């Protein structure tokens, strides 16, 4: 059955699903609404992207596929289910993905809550040189350099990337866990003492 | 001599602040009212250990030890209050640093938890399969400044200074090289940075030309593309290219 629309090329509902699926598989980054629109151009789909995604999701669930669609970094992405990790790990030479060190995690936490930040800002909080963790995070593309500080020395400014959101399964930086207030930490410490 | 209590793996601490937080917790100290003399004594023991282990962060531990000793000295001195000004506790700054660090340390464990949660999920990174791709070299459109710097560092390594005997002062300026690149881009829409390098004889010109590219990149006079990291940089006219 063909649905007619006043403008552009029209698609059958079933084909919309196939197109979205193809885009999900071929997209180098999570498929956002904007990228989806750009890819579709003049062509109109029967339903909005989110609805088509939901339909695909239901289909994958009912047919017991090894993957599902995850909403991440403001878009959608096909990821494998956790239960297949054991097998997938075998595809990689090392033992799967490398975990971030405590130093890298602390550095990342400071950048993500206070971005954009300079290396000095990070080191002032951590009290240790953070050069090597910054380099690791840049190499893994979790951080990126965005311009320079206006102050003296014009230090490089760091911020988190969209790969960062992907890596931690976040939709946006707004989804970060709330940073605890100093007062909370203090009152808890006092309770511990009493 | 190191006491037994120091035989904790010092490397498990992320730095002096982390160690101080550990000591405060272990000895159930009040962070509002840190017994500076006691904690300095304990801390110094670890600093010795850090030096002995030649930890790369030993310098940071030494610096903190100096701060602790300074606070300790200030606490021993009689305070002279000037007028109505309230005298600040010499420990306040340290306390604030410890609390601020503690916030992010806590947050980092939330990150570790998110990482653990996401780890088992894998996604596919697609590779375009088309042998007749129009411009095979330009795959990475979104070249980041960091990638460009890495590539430059890599290319410069191959650029050995030739042995010359006559010493001549080379005059090359940033604006000259910008003009030079503009001229080249006017006659050809695409330029290979590696090919460009072959024309130059000294590292100085290479570096100045690279700075010219960065400057033009900033002013949107050029665009830079790269097929993969460390690969050649392909220059083309940017949106603000001046004819």
XYZ file of C-alpha atoms in Angstrom:
437
model
C 0.000 0.000 0.000
C 1.331 3.420 -0.952
C 0.725 6.539 1.116
C 0.505 9.769 -0.835
C 1.773 13.027 0.513
C 1.424 16.511 -0.920
C 5.119 17.089 -1.408
C 8.242 15.095 -2.194
C 8.571 11.423 -2.846
C 6.384 9.092 -0.815
C 7.237 5.836 0.814
C 5.392 2.762 1.880
C 5.468 2.366 5.658
C 7.363 -0.876 5.422
C 10.121 0.661 3.389
C 10.604 3.456 5.926
C 11.548 0.808 8.424
C 14.085 -0.747 6.077
C 15.605 2.639 5.301
C 15.998 3.549 8.960
C 17.521 0.145 9.615
C 19.989 0.621 6.760
C 20.918 4.065 8.068
C 21.436 2.708 11.577
C 23.785 0.048 10.278
C 25.732 2.349 7.964
C 25.927 5.461 10.133
C 29.425 6.062 11.519
C 27.906 7.918 14.487
C 24.628 7.565 16.386
C 21.807 8.450 13.991
C 20.363 11.774 15.113
C 17.191 13.428 13.851
C 19.328 15.946 11.931
C 21.466 13.288 10.219
C 18.351 11.302 9.420
C 16.709 14.335 7.782
C 19.864 15.114 5.826
C 20.015 11.516 4.577
C 16.361 11.459 3.559
C 16.426 14.765 1.684
C 13.144 15.223 -0.140
C 11.851 11.787 0.712
C 9.123 11.667 3.343
C 8.670 8.760 5.692
C 5.299 7.643 6.933
C 6.076 8.247 10.577
C 8.613 10.298 12.551
C 12.018 8.698 13.181
C 11.289 7.875 16.822
C 8.165 5.909 15.896
C 9.960 3.922 13.226
C 12.769 3.197 15.710
C 10.230 1.951 18.250
C 8.690 -0.309 15.622
C 12.088 -1.762 14.737
C 12.882 -2.198 18.420
C 9.697 -4.201 18.983
C 10.495 -6.304 15.945
C 14.010 -7.080 17.218
C 12.642 -7.965 20.643
C 9.951 -10.288 19.341
C 12.337 -12.058 16.972
C 14.929 -12.405 19.751
C 17.793 -10.723 17.921
C 21.295 -10.409 19.411
C 21.140 -6.616 19.275
C 18.902 -3.690 20.149
C 18.675 0.021 19.401
C 20.207 2.244 22.045
C 19.482 5.933 22.467
C 22.861 7.550 22.950
C 24.676 10.876 22.301
C 21.438 12.422 21.070
C 20.837 9.717 18.468
C 20.209 6.020 17.922
C 22.639 3.191 17.511
C 22.491 -0.564 17.117
C 24.460 -2.327 19.869
C 24.895 -5.974 20.789
C 23.335 -7.414 23.914
C 25.563 -7.866 26.943
C 25.168 -11.651 26.954
C 27.261 -11.986 23.766
C 30.241 -10.160 25.221
C 32.089 -13.411 25.962
C 32.135 -14.334 22.291
C 32.694 -10.848 20.906
C 35.707 -10.373 23.169
C 37.385 -13.201 21.285
C 37.421 -11.049 18.163
C 39.855 -8.633 19.745
C 43.529 -9.322 20.284
C 43.532 -7.924 23.792
C 40.946 -8.821 26.389
C 38.169 -6.762 24.866
C 37.942 -3.078 25.546
C 40.562 -1.466 27.722
C 39.199 0.000 30.905
C 40.125 3.562 31.882
C 42.530 4.031 34.784
C 41.461 5.777 37.993
C 43.572 8.801 36.982
C 41.846 8.975 33.590
C 38.406 8.629 35.200
C 39.109 11.460 37.648
C 40.389 13.684 34.860
C 37.358 12.857 32.757
C 35.015 13.603 35.670
C 36.565 17.034 36.200
C 36.395 17.905 32.503
C 32.825 16.716 32.099
C 31.452 18.809 34.987
C 33.541 21.913 34.456
C 34.124 22.088 30.728
C 35.747 23.848 29.074
C 38.787 23.519 31.347
C 42.525 23.956 31.100
C 45.107 21.434 32.250
C 45.882 23.737 35.166
C 42.255 23.660 36.348
C 42.378 19.861 36.341
C 45.704 19.651 38.137
C 44.612 22.192 40.764
C 41.762 19.875 41.740
C 43.619 16.567 41.473
C 46.840 17.829 43.020
C 48.899 15.783 40.564
C 50.223 16.158 37.051
C 47.509 15.023 34.654
C 49.437 15.144 31.401
C 49.437 11.455 30.648
C 45.772 10.904 31.467
C 44.851 13.857 29.249
C 46.873 12.326 26.435
C 45.193 8.935 26.892
C 41.758 10.558 26.822
C 42.609 12.567 23.701
C 43.987 9.476 21.978
C 40.813 7.589 22.780
C 38.831 10.556 21.479
C 36.858 10.890 24.708
C 38.122 14.446 25.043
C 38.795 17.086 22.457
C 40.573 20.416 22.368
C 38.232 23.308 21.835
C 40.071 26.572 21.503
C 42.196 28.401 24.007
C 41.650 30.160 27.289
C 41.396 33.962 27.088
C 43.640 34.401 30.133
C 47.423 34.742 30.186
C 49.272 31.894 28.514
C 46.234 31.131 26.352
C 46.100 27.561 27.647
C 44.312 24.865 25.619
C 40.733 24.202 26.626
C 39.457 20.647 26.922
C 35.924 19.359 26.643
C 34.177 16.046 26.242
C 33.386 14.640 22.785
C 30.363 12.808 21.448
C 32.428 9.611 21.701
C 32.505 10.323 25.429
C 28.698 10.196 25.550
C 28.725 7.015 23.495
C 31.355 5.410 25.710
C 29.363 6.001 28.893
C 25.978 5.369 27.307
C 24.769 8.914 27.894
C 22.343 10.835 25.759
C 23.779 14.246 26.655
C 26.007 15.819 29.329
C 22.799 16.723 31.148
C 22.430 13.022 31.952
C 25.626 12.949 34.006
C 25.086 11.854 37.612
C 24.734 14.897 39.840
C 27.933 16.082 41.455
C 27.521 15.997 45.225
C 27.529 19.300 47.066
C 30.378 19.952 49.482
C 27.823 20.453 52.279
C 26.473 16.921 51.750
C 29.940 15.432 51.981
C 30.640 17.414 55.141
C 27.435 16.463 56.895
C 28.021 12.820 56.023
C 31.560 12.985 57.379
C 30.304 14.517 60.594
C 27.727 11.746 60.946
C 30.447 9.156 60.475
C 32.445 10.763 63.252
C 29.623 10.861 65.758
C 63.266 3.319 58.117
C 59.735 2.834 57.013
C 57.212 1.757 59.541
C 54.865 -1.067 58.706
C 51.897 1.223 58.349
C 53.591 2.799 55.338
C 53.738 -0.466 53.528
C 50.554 0.147 51.692
C 50.928 0.182 48.000
C 51.546 3.866 47.532
C 50.742 3.574 43.876
C 47.155 2.938 44.722
C 46.841 6.610 45.633
C 46.131 9.037 42.867
C 48.266 11.721 44.485
C 48.828 13.616 47.724
C 45.172 14.661 48.135
C 44.018 11.098 47.726
C 46.548 9.966 50.334
C 45.431 12.686 52.772
C 41.800 11.647 52.354
C 42.838 8.096 53.090
C 44.703 9.100 56.265
C 41.749 11.199 57.436
C 39.366 8.312 56.923
C 41.669 5.679 58.393
C 42.337 7.622 61.575
C 38.778 8.947 61.759
C 39.984 12.524 61.755
C 37.735 15.546 61.572
C 38.190 17.229 58.217
C 37.057 20.544 59.814
C 39.790 20.296 62.403
C 42.674 18.364 60.915
C 45.418 17.616 63.464
C 48.165 19.022 61.279
C 51.137 17.828 63.369
C 49.937 14.224 63.329
C 48.991 14.136 59.672
C 52.229 15.834 58.590
C 54.248 13.195 60.411
C 52.307 10.382 58.752
C 52.419 12.040 55.371
C 56.200 12.532 55.466
C 56.618 8.802 55.923
C 54.826 8.240 52.633
C 56.834 10.931 50.891
C 60.012 9.070 51.778
C 58.479 5.950 50.343
C 57.417 7.788 47.189
C 60.973 8.988 46.716
C 62.345 5.531 47.335
C 59.945 3.988 44.840
C 60.865 6.771 42.408
C 57.193 7.414 41.719
C 56.743 9.850 38.882
C 54.375 11.817 41.115
C 56.935 12.051 43.960
C 57.309 15.768 43.242
C 53.620 16.334 43.935
C 53.971 14.537 47.277
C 56.981 16.644 48.221
C 55.081 19.805 47.346
C 52.183 18.783 49.574
C 54.596 17.927 52.389
C 55.967 21.476 52.139
C 52.425 22.884 52.278
C 51.655 20.803 55.363
C 54.804 21.974 57.114
C 53.994 25.571 56.262
C 50.534 25.200 57.777
C 52.016 23.543 60.830
C 54.457 26.434 61.300
C 51.716 29.017 60.898
C 49.634 27.261 63.529
C 52.483 27.472 66.013
C 52.900 31.200 65.542
C 50.836 33.505 67.711
C 48.211 35.251 65.616
C 47.804 38.978 65.740
C 44.348 39.988 64.738
C 44.286 43.269 62.884
C 41.208 45.300 63.733
C 37.945 43.479 63.162
C 39.407 41.177 60.537
C 38.815 37.606 61.383
C 41.936 35.503 61.256
C 41.605 32.675 58.803
C 42.498 29.193 59.947
C 45.665 28.239 58.037
C 44.022 24.884 57.306
C 41.022 26.298 55.457
C 42.564 26.246 51.998
C 43.727 22.668 52.394
C 40.307 21.619 53.672
C 38.621 23.179 50.649
C 41.031 21.447 48.291
C 40.371 18.110 49.957
C 36.610 18.543 49.742
C 36.697 19.630 46.118
C 38.900 16.700 45.178
C 36.619 14.340 47.082
C 33.620 15.443 44.994
C 35.316 14.512 41.738
C 36.801 11.340 43.127
C 33.290 10.249 44.055
C 32.021 11.231 40.619
C 34.785 9.187 39.020
C 33.447 6.051 40.666
C 30.072 6.803 39.077
C 31.919 6.992 35.740
C 33.588 3.664 36.407
C 30.140 2.212 37.072
C 28.757 3.623 33.810
C 31.785 2.236 31.992
C 31.210 -1.184 33.522
C 27.594 -1.011 32.415
C 28.419 -0.068 28.827
C 31.420 -2.337 28.357
C 29.565 -5.484 27.283
C 27.757 -3.648 24.477
C 29.493 -3.483 21.140
C 28.581 -1.501 18.084
C 29.644 -1.754 14.533
C 31.818 0.906 12.911
C 30.900 0.841 9.246
C 33.452 1.019 6.475
C 32.181 2.356 3.166
C 32.431 -0.365 0.554
C 32.766 1.235 -2.831
C 35.811 0.657 -4.998
C 35.036 3.591 -7.279
C 34.845 6.099 -4.534
C 35.253 9.501 -6.089
C 37.846 10.869 -3.753
C 39.349 7.931 -1.941
C 41.817 9.974 0.028
C 39.267 12.225 1.657
C 37.466 9.964 4.075
C 38.043 11.801 7.303
C 36.187 15.052 6.786
C 36.123 15.914 10.432
C 39.827 16.307 11.098
C 40.484 17.563 14.593
C 43.281 19.977 15.433
C 44.855 17.329 17.630
C 45.055 14.927 14.664
C 46.673 17.612 12.545
C 49.286 18.292 15.210
C 50.069 14.579 15.561
C 50.427 14.236 11.813
C 52.709 17.227 11.630
C 54.889 15.849 14.389
C 55.067 12.589 12.474
C 55.886 14.223 9.140
C 58.505 16.460 10.689
C 60.297 13.425 12.051
C 61.002 12.319 8.491
C 62.321 15.739 7.698
C 65.987 15.538 8.492
C 68.005 18.709 8.399
C 70.485 18.419 5.496
C 74.128 18.918 6.341
C 75.183 22.292 5.090
C 78.409 24.145 5.578
C 77.612 27.667 4.629
C 75.525 29.558 7.152
C 72.905 31.794 5.676
C 70.105 33.634 7.415
C 66.819 32.482 6.065
C 64.106 35.034 6.128
C 60.710 33.511 6.082
C 57.643 35.065 7.625
C 54.199 33.782 8.419
C 52.506 36.249 6.075
C 54.890 35.298 3.261
C 53.938 31.646 3.641
C 50.222 32.471 3.819
C 50.612 34.389 0.556
C 52.558 31.487 -0.909
C 49.823 28.976 0.018
C 47.093 31.277 -1.286
C 48.910 31.499 -4.605
C 49.209 27.721 -4.819
C 45.565 27.144 -3.910
C 44.514 29.611 -6.576
C 46.184 27.582 -9.317
C 45.234 24.161 -7.943
C 42.195 23.393 -5.786
C 43.906 20.595 -3.848
C 47.330 20.523 -2.267
C 49.175 17.695 -0.601
C 51.092 18.757 2.478
C 53.631 15.967 1.996
C 54.322 17.119 -1.569
C 54.639 20.635 -0.301
C 57.304 19.555 2.177
C 59.454 18.178 -0.606
C 59.954 21.692 -1.917
C 61.464 22.966 1.278
C 64.997 22.625 2.420
C 64.874 23.603 6.049
C 62.813 22.656 9.041
C 62.244 26.332 9.731
C 60.322 26.812 6.474
C 58.349 23.635 7.145
C 57.371 24.853 10.590
C 56.456 28.348 9.396
C 54.397 26.862 6.552
C 52.600 24.621 9.009
C 51.840 27.630 11.219
C 50.547 29.410 8.108
C 48.171 26.481 7.499
C 46.919 26.623 11.090
C 46.372 30.364 10.793
C 44.480 29.919 7.501
C 42.481 27.089 9.045
C 41.453 29.410 11.846
C 40.375 32.073 9.365
C 38.561 29.443 7.287
C 40.756 30.153 4.293
C 41.620 26.490 3.945
C 40.041 23.151 4.697
C 42.093 20.164 5.747
C 41.206 16.564 4.996
C 42.960 13.379 5.939
C 42.247 9.756 5.063
C 43.581 8.386 8.318
C 45.708 9.478 11.232
C 49.338 10.248 10.275
C 48.347 10.258 6.632
C 49.020 13.168 4.341
C 47.038 16.359 4.952
C 45.031 17.492 1.946
C 44.462 21.212 1.718
C 41.662 22.836 -0.226
C 40.061 26.267 -0.352
C 37.984 27.166 2.672
C 34.738 29.128 2.850
C 36.586 32.415 3.398
C 39.267 31.831 0.765
C 40.400 35.121 -0.736
C 41.073 35.281 -4.435
